[in-house]
Amino acid sequence: MRDQRAEALARVLVQHSSAAKRGDVCLIEGETAGEPLLLAVYEEVLRAGALPIVNLIMEGQTHAFLDLASDEQLEWIPPPARWAANEADVRFRILADTNTRELSGIDPARQTKRQRATKELMEKMMERSAAGDYRWSLTLFPTQAYAAEAEMSLAEYEDFYYRACLCDREDPVAAWKSQSDEIRRLADWMEGKEEIRIEGPGTELSLNVSGRTFIAAEGKHNMPDGEFFTGPIEDSANGEVSFSYPAVYGGREVAGVKLRFEDGKVVDASAERNEGFLIETLETDEGARRLGELGIGANYGIDRFTKEILLDEKIGGTIHLAVGMSYPETGGRNDSAVHWDMVCDLRSGGRITVDGEQFQVDGRFVV
């Protein structure tokens, strides 16, 4: 029997996140382990009168491609992928990894080459999304792999995950509309502000956000959601930041990351584990050493680190910084093939000050 919470999540994705409607072409994409949720989304898309296209990713497919592909193949963009970026109205991406460390043995240079090749697709999707011509939603289907990373049983992880998505509520779609009010309030408070100072253990960083837009993340693009974010002025970051949790990117875990910024650029980077991968990724292009995003987590229902950035960047009382590509709707202008989020926990001894006024202390908002 299919978990009714997965069916509730499908309703949230189709009715709230994407607002899919009759005639919309909807790409439904994910790993085969997520078939229960993929099928539930497919059914909801049909009920909405939209037009579904399904792209299933086989177990081991990504590893096989990055391991075996020639340079020509790594740089090749399949026509369906180009069509989806340019023409699809809605994209649902459902993560369902069965091995979260599958890519750990892949040469980072091959991953970097692939990222450069697909950069044009990311740029196009961001451009269309900012213009309102393209709706996209990212979520995951609970698997043993995610549960193991979070140090939970699968049943515990399912309860944790669906609760974070409000899928334990009688009407989860209505619950998300209500949950959005506080996120919008905080994002609105930030509008028109200039200097942000972030302080915590090993962290003292200043950023300028003058003229930039704060976006309230209300479950439209990510599920679960609960953050507000912007693109800092590209040459404004100064200081140091120590990231509290391992940063996972391209299937690799980099632990103990510390970055030092001068005039917006990373001038020193270190890590306790996989430092070489960190440095190589920062060398992808000029924009990879600058910030594309400052996000502030505000979902206090996500209270623990899970090694899955979809959840971890929303933890109430944390901030995350992304090196690389900006989201155009924030006014950010940083250009890169990279967008790598890293989380800093401010719940013990942390502080966010905005234009000299305390905004958050020890992970709790005080405005």
XYZ file of N, CA and C in Angstrom, residues 45-276:
696
model
N -0.768 15.394 -11.581
C -0.629 16.209 -12.798
C -1.779 15.907 -13.756
N -2.112 14.631 -13.901
C -3.231 14.259 -14.769
C -4.543 14.833 -14.241
N -4.746 14.766 -12.935
C -5.979 15.310 -12.349
C -6.089 16.815 -12.594
N -4.933 17.479 -12.661
C -4.922 18.928 -12.890
C -5.161 19.279 -14.355
N -5.191 18.275 -15.224
C -5.386 18.529 -16.647
C -4.108 18.922 -17.367
N -2.961 18.779 -16.680
C -1.667 19.116 -17.286
C -1.138 17.926 -18.080
N -0.002 18.135 -18.760
C 0.539 17.143 -19.692
C 1.866 16.610 -19.164
N 1.890 15.378 -18.613
C 3.099 14.862 -17.968
C 4.073 14.191 -18.932
N 5.364 14.419 -18.678
C 6.452 13.698 -19.334
C 7.330 13.146 -18.218
N 7.641 11.860 -18.255
C 8.394 11.218 -17.176
C 9.797 10.876 -17.648
N 10.790 11.218 -16.824
C 12.185 10.867 -17.097
C 12.733 10.123 -15.887
N 12.845 8.793 -16.011
C 13.369 7.968 -14.922
C 14.876 7.814 -15.053
N 15.575 7.988 -13.936
C 17.034 7.847 -13.890
C 17.352 6.514 -13.228
N 18.045 5.635 -13.958
C 18.342 4.306 -13.453
C 19.346 4.354 -12.302
N 19.249 3.389 -11.401
C 20.231 3.275 -10.334
C 21.616 3.036 -10.947
N 22.589 3.849 -10.561
C 23.946 3.719 -11.086
C 24.204 4.482 -12.365
N 23.180 5.113 -12.936
C 23.315 5.791 -14.230
C 24.286 6.966 -14.163
N 24.167 7.804 -13.134
C 25.031 8.985 -13.037
C 26.484 8.581 -12.855
N 26.734 7.584 -12.021
C 28.111 7.115 -11.823
C 28.681 6.562 -13.119
N 27.889 5.753 -13.831
C 28.365 5.168 -15.086
C 28.741 6.258 -16.081
N 27.912 7.302 -16.163
C 28.183 8.379 -17.115
C 29.483 9.104 -16.766
N 29.627 9.531 -15.517
C 30.819 10.289 -15.136
C 32.082 9.435 -15.154
N 31.932 8.132 -14.982
C 33.086 7.229 -14.982
C 33.528 6.864 -16.399
N 32.585 6.668 -17.307
C 32.896 6.088 -18.616
C 32.865 7.076 -19.773
N 32.192 8.199 -19.614
C 32.003 9.113 -20.747
C 33.318 9.710 -21.226
N 33.451 9.863 -22.532
C 34.583 10.579 -23.115
C 34.385 12.073 -22.887
N 35.420 12.863 -23.187
C 35.289 14.314 -23.071
C 34.153 14.823 -23.958
N 34.044 14.249 -25.155
C 32.979 14.649 -26.063
C 31.607 14.370 -25.454
N 31.475 13.207 -24.809
C 30.200 12.856 -24.199
C 29.909 13.719 -22.966
N 30.950 14.041 -22.188
C 30.760 14.892 -21.014
C 30.271 16.285 -21.402
N 30.674 16.750 -22.582
C 30.309 18.096 -23.022
C 29.038 18.123 -23.868
N 28.452 16.955 -24.117
C 27.263 16.851 -24.968
C 26.007 17.132 -24.157
N 25.113 17.941 -24.693
C 23.824 18.211 -24.059
C 22.744 17.457 -24.823
N 22.087 16.480 -24.212
C 21.024 15.750 -24.919
C 19.897 16.693 -25.342
N 19.385 16.545 -26.529
C 18.289 17.419 -26.991
C 17.100 17.482 -26.030
N 16.677 16.363 -25.397
C 15.557 16.487 -24.448
C 15.869 17.417 -23.273
N 17.131 17.416 -22.811
C 17.501 18.293 -21.703
C 17.459 19.757 -22.126
N 17.917 20.020 -23.332
C 17.874 21.394 -23.845
C 16.411 21.839 -24.040
N 15.580 20.922 -24.566
C 14.166 21.246 -24.751
C 13.508 21.557 -23.408
N 13.790 20.733 -22.380
C 13.164 20.927 -21.071
C 13.513 22.287 -20.491
N 14.781 22.691 -20.613
C 15.209 23.978 -20.065
C 14.542 25.143 -20.792
N 14.281 24.978 -22.075
C 13.757 26.078 -22.887
C 12.242 26.079 -23.031
N 11.608 24.910 -22.909
C 10.201 24.819 -23.291
C 9.253 24.318 -22.209
N 9.705 23.476 -21.288
C 8.786 22.919 -20.290
C 8.200 24.031 -19.421
N 6.941 23.869 -19.019
C 6.308 24.843 -18.136
C 6.637 24.567 -16.673
N 6.728 23.271 -16.325
C 6.928 22.857 -14.934
C 7.916 21.694 -14.907
N 8.775 21.698 -13.893
C 9.669 20.553 -13.691
C 9.600 20.118 -12.236
N 9.294 18.845 -12.025
C 9.362 18.242 -10.704
C 10.618 17.365 -10.657
N 11.530 17.648 -9.725
C 12.736 16.817 -9.565
C 12.646 16.131 -8.213
N 12.595 14.810 -8.236
C 12.440 14.026 -7.013
C 13.708 13.197 -6.789
N 14.458 13.562 -5.773
C 15.669 12.837 -5.426
C 15.300 11.539 -4.714
N 15.993 10.456 -5.048
C 15.726 9.170 -4.395
C 16.994 8.318 -4.450
N 18.063 8.844 -3.869
C 19.345 8.141 -3.914
C 19.300 6.861 -3.085
N 19.926 5.834 -3.610
C 20.109 4.600 -2.846
C 21.535 4.490 -2.319
N 22.418 5.383 -2.789
C 23.803 5.436 -2.311
C 24.273 6.884 -2.437
N 24.270 7.615 -1.337
C 24.610 9.039 -1.389
C 26.099 9.276 -1.613
N 26.922 8.227 -1.503
C 28.367 8.365 -1.720
C 28.809 7.788 -3.055
N 27.875 7.568 -3.947
C 28.139 6.891 -5.211
C 29.228 7.567 -6.036
N 29.321 8.891 -5.958
C 30.253 9.622 -6.816
C 31.569 9.963 -6.121
N 31.791 9.442 -4.927
C 32.978 9.815 -4.155
C 34.285 9.467 -4.859
N 34.280 8.416 -5.680
C 35.503 8.007 -6.353
C 35.705 8.608 -7.726
N 34.787 9.462 -8.159
C 34.885 10.078 -9.485
C 35.903 11.218 -9.455
N 36.708 11.333 -10.492
C 37.672 12.423 -10.620
C 36.927 13.762 -10.605
N 37.242 14.655 -9.659
C 36.530 15.945 -9.596
C 36.612 16.734 -10.903
N 37.700 16.573 -11.648
C 37.848 17.316 -12.905
C 36.760 16.927 -13.904
N 36.332 15.664 -13.868
C 35.280 15.220 -14.780
C 33.932 15.835 -14.376
N 33.695 15.916 -13.074
C 32.469 16.562 -12.608
C 32.461 18.046 -12.981
N 33.626 18.691 -12.837
C 33.734 20.109 -13.183
C 33.478 20.327 -14.667
N 34.025 19.441 -15.508
C 33.809 19.556 -16.961
C 32.320 19.439 -17.283
N 31.641 18.518 -16.620
C 30.205 18.351 -16.869
C 29.418 19.580 -16.403
N 29.803 20.140 -15.256
C 29.126 21.335 -14.749
C 29.272 22.501 -15.717
N 30.464 22.651 -16.279
C 30.670 23.729 -17.252
C 29.779 23.530 -18.472
N 29.654 22.265 -18.915
C 28.859 21.986 -20.114
C 27.383 22.271 -19.891
N 26.885 22.002 -18.678
C 25.452 22.169 -18.408
C 25.124 23.543 -17.837
N 26.115 24.402 -17.721
C 25.887 25.735 -17.165
C 24.813 26.491 -17.941
N 24.828 26.375 -19.265
C 23.853 27.115 -20.076
C 22.429 26.703 -19.742
N 22.228 25.425 -19.391
C 20.892 24.967 -19.020
C 20.462 25.587 -17.694
N 21.382 25.603 -16.709
C 21.076 26.198 -15.415
C 20.747 27.674 -15.570
N 21.535 28.369 -16.391
C 21.285 29.801 -16.615
C 19.909 30.029 -17.241
N 19.561 29.201 -18.219
C 18.281 29.372 -18.897
C 17.124 29.122 -17.946
N 17.239 28.063 -17.123
C 16.158 27.745 -16.194
C 16.001 28.839 -15.145
N 17.123 29.379 -14.649
C 17.052 30.471 -13.676
C 16.437 31.723 -14.297
N 16.811 32.005 -15.537
C 16.281 33.177 -16.239
C 14.777 33.049 -16.434
N 14.313 31.885 -16.889
C 12.890 31.678 -17.116
C 12.109 31.665 -15.806
N 12.722 31.098 -14.760
C 12.070 31.077 -13.449
C 11.885 32.489 -12.917
N 12.938 33.315 -13.031
C 12.857 34.702 -12.560
C 11.797 35.480 -13.311
N 11.581 35.136 -14.582
C 10.584 35.835 -15.404
C 9.177 35.290 -15.201
N 9.061 34.193 -14.440
C 7.757 33.598 -14.191
C 7.267 32.669 -15.277
N 8.171 32.293 -16.200
C 7.789 31.420 -17.316
C 8.049 29.940 -17.043
N 8.622 29.638 -15.888
C 9.073 28.266 -15.619
C 8.944 28.027 -14.118
N 8.191 26.995 -13.756
C 8.053 26.650 -12.339
C 8.772 25.341 -12.085
N 9.531 25.298 -11.024
C 10.266 24.066 -10.714
C 10.146 23.756 -9.230
N 10.122 22.473 -8.929
C 9.993 22.019 -7.546
C 10.938 20.855 -7.310
N 11.676 20.940 -6.204
C 12.645 19.903 -5.829
C 12.249 19.312 -4.487
N 12.185 17.997 -4.416
C 11.922 17.318 -3.154
C 12.666 15.994 -3.170
N 12.453 15.178 -2.145
C 13.052 13.837 -2.163
C 12.049 12.818 -1.661
N 12.334 11.572 -2.000
C 11.555 10.444 -1.506
C 12.417 9.720 -0.480
N 11.936 9.536 0.747
C 12.766 8.914 1.784
C 13.256 7.523 1.386
N 14.569 7.329 1.471
C 15.179 6.023 1.192
C 16.072 5.626 2.363
N 16.510 4.391 2.353
C 17.424 3.918 3.392
C 18.716 4.738 3.397
N 19.154 5.183 2.217
C 20.397 5.946 2.130
C 20.292 7.268 2.878
N 19.198 8.004 2.668
C 19.020 9.273 3.374
C 18.877 9.034 4.876
N 18.151 7.978 5.245
C 17.964 7.665 6.660
C 19.303 7.344 7.327
N 20.154 6.583 6.630
C 21.457 6.227 7.190
C 22.329 7.463 7.381
N 22.323 8.377 6.407
C 23.107 9.605 6.532
C 22.637 10.435 7.730
N 21.335 10.440 7.973
C 20.768 11.204 9.081
C 20.822 10.445 10.406
N 21.363 9.228 10.377
C 21.489 8.370 11.557
C 20.128 8.082 12.183
N 19.191 7.687 11.323
C 17.850 7.292 11.749
C 17.474 5.984 11.066
N 16.478 5.320 11.638
C 15.858 4.213 10.908
C 15.021 4.805 9.784
N 14.664 3.987 8.803
C 13.853 4.496 7.705
C 12.513 5.010 8.213
N 11.888 4.281 9.160
C 10.595 4.715 9.686
C 10.727 6.057 10.402
N 11.795 6.230 11.183
C 12.012 7.502 11.876
C 12.231 8.630 10.869
N 13.005 8.340 9.828
C 13.292 9.364 8.825
C 12.033 9.749 8.064
N 11.221 8.763 7.722
C 9.961 9.066 7.028
C 9.092 9.987 7.874
N 8.979 9.683 9.170
C 8.185 10.536 10.060
C 8.756 11.940 10.105
N 10.079 12.038 10.247
C 10.766 13.334 10.310
C 10.562 14.118 9.016
N 10.737 13.457 7.887
C 10.683 14.141 6.599
C 9.277 14.616 6.263
N 8.307 13.724 6.384
C 6.937 14.116 6.033
C 6.399 15.171 7.001
N 6.857 15.135 8.262
C 6.463 16.177 9.208
C 7.048 17.519 8.785
N 8.309 17.528 8.335
C 8.941 18.762 7.867
C 8.215 19.328 6.641
N 7.606 18.444 5.848
C 6.843 18.861 4.665
C 5.379 19.172 4.993
N 5.020 19.096 6.290
C 3.654 19.344 6.767
C 2.659 18.333 6.214
N 3.169 17.174 5.786
C 2.297 16.159 5.202
C 1.627 15.293 6.262
N 1.865 15.605 7.546
C 1.138 14.947 8.623
C -0.114 15.739 9.004
N -0.320 16.894 8.335
C -1.481 17.735 8.624
C -2.700 17.245 7.838
N -3.870 17.600 8.335
C -5.105 17.183 7.669
C -5.202 17.781 6.274
N -4.794 19.052 6.138
C -4.781 19.713 4.835
C -3.408 20.348 4.636
N -2.442 19.596 4.100
C -1.082 20.121 3.981
C -0.964 21.312 3.046
N -1.813 21.398 2.026
C -1.764 22.542 1.108
C -2.122 23.815 1.863
N -3.183 23.773 2.652
C -3.576 24.935 3.456
C -2.518 25.239 4.508
N -1.879 24.197 5.065
C -0.856 24.404 6.094
C 0.325 25.182 5.539
N 0.693 24.914 4.278
C 1.814 25.646 3.682
C 1.458 27.102 3.430
N 0.241 27.361 3.071
C -0.162 28.754 2.869
C -0.071 29.529 4.181
N -0.446 28.878 5.284
C -0.366 29.524 6.597
C 1.084 29.681 7.048
N 1.902 28.661 6.819
C 3.308 28.668 7.241
C 4.083 29.800 6.576
N 3.630 30.226 5.427
C 4.359 31.221 4.646
C 4.317 32.624 5.252
N 3.353 32.891 6.118
C 3.184 34.250 6.633
C 4.422 34.754 7.368
N 4.989 33.921 8.256
C 6.158 34.350 9.035
C 7.380 34.537 8.144
N 7.563 33.676 7.157
C 8.697 33.806 6.253
C 8.605 35.113 5.475
N 7.397 35.442 5.010
C 7.213 36.702 4.283
C 7.469 37.900 5.190
N 7.040 37.817 6.459
C 7.271 38.920 7.391
C 8.764 39.201 7.547
N 9.562 38.148 7.727
C 10.996 38.321 7.914
C 11.664 38.832 6.637
N 11.250 38.292 5.499
C 11.820 38.752 4.226
C 11.471 40.219 3.982
N 10.239 40.591 4.297
C 9.825 41.985 4.113
C 10.618 42.925 5.030
N 10.900 42.469 6.250
C 11.668 43.291 7.194
C 13.052 43.605 6.638
N 13.607 42.678 5.883
C 14.956 42.836 5.332
C 15.017 43.811 4.153
N 13.895 44.068 3.514
C 13.907 44.923 2.326
C 14.396 46.337 2.670
N 15.270 46.855 1.831
C 15.799 48.194 2.020
C 16.979 48.285 2.956
N 17.388 47.164 3.534
C 18.527 47.165 4.441
C 19.835 47.123 3.634
N 20.945 47.403 4.330
C 22.236 47.476 3.641
C 23.260 46.492 4.187
N 23.713 46.680 5.411
C 24.822 45.862 5.917
C 24.325 44.747 6.826
N 24.825 43.555 6.572
C 24.537 42.394 7.413
C 25.865 41.897 7.991
N 25.883 41.734 9.315
C 27.053 41.163 9.996
C 26.647 39.833 10.618
N 27.436 38.804 10.350
C 27.172 37.462 10.858
C 28.319 37.077 11.775
N 27.985 36.740 13.036
C 29.006 36.389 14.025
C 28.658 35.055 14.665
N 29.680 34.267 14.915
C 29.519 32.986 15.570
C 30.877 32.370 15.790
N 30.929 31.166 16.353
C 32.221 30.508 16.569
C 33.004 30.383 15.262
N 34.170 31.036 15.196
C 35.003 30.987 13.999
C 34.460 31.789 12.839
N 33.460 32.621 13.095
C 32.794 33.359 12.010
C 32.644 34.831 12.367
N 33.111 35.694 11.486
C 32.868 37.124 11.569
C 32.903 37.653 10.143
N 31.715 37.862 9.595
C 31.584 38.164 8.174
C 30.620 39.333 7.983
N 30.988 40.242 7.095
C 30.092 41.346 6.747
C 29.739 41.269 5.268
N 28.479 41.619 4.956
C 27.967 41.582 3.583
C 27.139 42.826 3.347
N 27.054 43.245 2.095
C 26.176 44.348 1.726
C 25.072 43.812 0.815
N 23.829 44.182 1.136
C 22.693 43.709 0.344
C 21.879 44.889 -0.199
N 22.496 46.064 -0.241
C 21.798 47.269 -0.688
C 21.225 47.076 -2.092
N 19.941 47.331 -2.245
C 19.289 47.224 -3.546
C 18.914 45.823 -3.959
N 19.251 44.836 -3.157
C 18.928 43.454 -3.490
C 17.572 43.046 -2.904
N 16.962 42.050 -3.491
C 15.636 41.590 -3.080
C 15.748 40.321 -2.248
N 15.044 40.276 -1.127
C 14.958 39.054 -0.329
C 13.731 38.261 -0.773
N 13.949 36.999 -1.073
C 12.888 36.108 -1.539
C 12.422 35.238 -0.377
N 11.124 35.241 -0.121
C 10.546 34.349 0.888
C 10.298 32.991 0.243
N 10.979 31.966 0.734
C 10.845 30.610 0.180
C 9.682 29.917 0.886
N 8.589 29.783 0.158
C 7.316 29.364 0.745
C 6.852 27.996 0.256
N 7.785 27.176 -0.171
C 7.394 25.868 -0.668
C 7.097 25.839 -2.144
N 7.492 26.880 -2.860
C 7.253 26.913 -4.299
C 8.321 26.138 -5.074
N 9.566 26.213 -4.631
C 10.663 25.554 -5.347
C 11.245 24.362 -4.592
N 11.335 24.463 -3.289
C 11.870 23.364 -2.467
C 10.781 22.840 -1.551
N 10.820 21.551 -1.284
C 9.907 20.955 -0.320
C 10.688 19.875 0.425
N 10.917 20.032 1.770
C 10.367 21.089 2.609
C 11.060 22.423 2.350
N 10.430 23.484 2.836
C 10.955 24.824 2.645
C 10.959 25.550 3.980
N 11.251 26.864 3.935
C 11.277 27.647 5.151
C 12.573 28.410 5.296
N 12.824 29.345 4.393
C 14.005 30.201 4.451
C 13.672 31.487 3.703
N 14.548 32.468 3.799
C 14.486 33.641 2.937
C 15.918 33.947 2.528
N 16.091 34.425 1.294
C 17.435 34.501 0.742
C 17.565 35.672 -0.210
N 18.823 36.029 -0.470
C 19.126 37.071 -1.438
C 20.497 36.806 -2.045
N 20.890 37.659 -2.985
C 22.231 37.607 -3.565
C 23.015 38.816 -3.073
N 24.041 38.632 -2.242
C 24.805 39.771 -1.739
C 25.513 40.534 -2.862
N 25.817 41.818 -2.617
C 26.647 42.575 -3.553
C 27.942 41.798 -3.766
N 28.301 41.622 -5.021
C 29.343 40.638 -5.367
C 30.724 40.940 -4.780
N 31.055 42.215 -4.521
C 32.384 42.528 -3.992
C 32.332 42.960 -2.534
N 31.236 42.574 -1.824
C 31.031 43.114 -0.469
C 31.475 42.196 0.663
N 31.620 40.913 0.430
C 31.932 39.988 1.526
C 33.347 40.208 2.041
N 33.449 40.419 3.346
C 34.744 40.558 3.998
C 34.704 39.844 5.344
N 35.745 39.067 5.608
C 35.821 38.350 6.872
C 35.943 36.862 6.673
N 35.669 36.135 7.737
C 35.840 34.687 7.741
C 34.552 34.000 8.151
N 34.381 32.780 7.658
C 33.242 31.965 8.073
C 33.699 30.520 8.223
N 33.289 29.905 9.332
C 33.562 28.491 9.577
C 32.225 27.754 9.499
N 32.123 26.807 8.589
C 30.858 26.106 8.388
C 30.746 24.940 9.365
N 29.583 24.876 10.012
C 29.393 23.956 11.132
C 29.297 22.507 10.712
N 28.764 22.266 9.520
C 28.469 20.907 9.087
C 29.215 20.580 7.801
N 29.433 19.297 7.542
C 30.034 18.920 6.256
C 29.212 19.454 5.083
N 29.900 19.886 4.036
C 29.254 20.398 2.829
C 29.345 19.319 1.760
N 28.189 18.873 1.281
C 28.140 17.797 0.288
C 27.840 18.402 -1.073
N 28.648 18.042 -2.061
C 28.458 18.584 -3.411
C 28.970 17.560 -4.422
N 28.164 17.280 -5.416
C 28.570 16.322 -6.433
C 28.885 14.949 -5.869
N 28.175 14.567 -4.780
C 28.394 13.261 -4.179
C 29.604 13.177 -3.276
N 30.286 14.304 -3.022
C 31.473 14.313 -2.156
C 31.196 15.131 -0.903
N 31.688 14.640 0.211
C 31.510 15.319 1.487
C 32.814 16.026 1.866
N 32.717 17.328 2.086
C 33.865 18.142 2.465
C 33.593 18.670 3.869
N 34.410 18.283 4.825
C 34.151 18.621 6.225
C 35.104 19.703 6.717
N 34.639 20.485 7.701
C 35.467 21.500 8.339
C 35.862 22.630 7.409
N 34.921 23.092 6.574
C 35.240 24.136 5.588
C 35.367 25.496 6.275
N 36.437 26.207 5.935
C 36.633 27.589 6.367
C 36.984 28.427 5.143
N 36.315 29.568 5.004
C 36.568 30.471 3.890
C 36.880 31.865 4.423
N 37.824 32.523 3.777
C 38.121 33.919 4.105
C 37.908 34.767 2.864
N 37.152 35.841 3.027
C 36.778 36.708 1.908
C 37.465 38.065 2.032
N 37.880 38.585 0.885
C 38.331 39.964 0.783
C 37.669 40.582 -0.435
N 36.923 41.653 -0.202
C 36.222 42.357 -1.284
C 35.408 41.396 -2.153
N 34.739 40.474 -1.482
C 33.813 39.577 -2.164
C 34.389 38.270 -2.658
N 35.694 38.123 -2.651
C 36.326 36.943 -3.241
C 36.938 36.042 -2.171
N 36.793 34.740 -2.353
C 37.461 33.782 -1.470
C 38.962 33.845 -1.741
N 39.720 34.304 -0.741
C 41.177 34.402 -0.898
C 41.901 33.306 -0.140
N 41.176 32.605 0.718
C 41.776 31.475 1.430
C 40.672 30.473 1.731
N 40.924 29.204 1.450
C 39.942 28.153 1.681
C 40.647 26.932 2.238
N 40.046 26.322 3.241
C 40.620 25.108 3.817
C 39.501 24.174 4.245
N 39.838 22.912 4.408
C 38.879 21.918 4.880
C 39.634 20.819 5.604
N 38.978 20.211 6.562
C 39.591 19.112 7.298
C 39.578 17.823 6.484
N 38.626 17.697 5.585
C 38.557 16.504 4.721
C 38.135 16.912 3.325
N 38.797 16.333 2.328
C 38.529 16.605 0.911
C 38.792 18.059 0.536
N 39.849 18.603 1.094
C 40.206 19.995 0.779
C 40.514 20.165 -0.711
N 41.136 19.165 -1.312
C 41.470 19.261 -2.733
C 40.246 19.453 -3.601
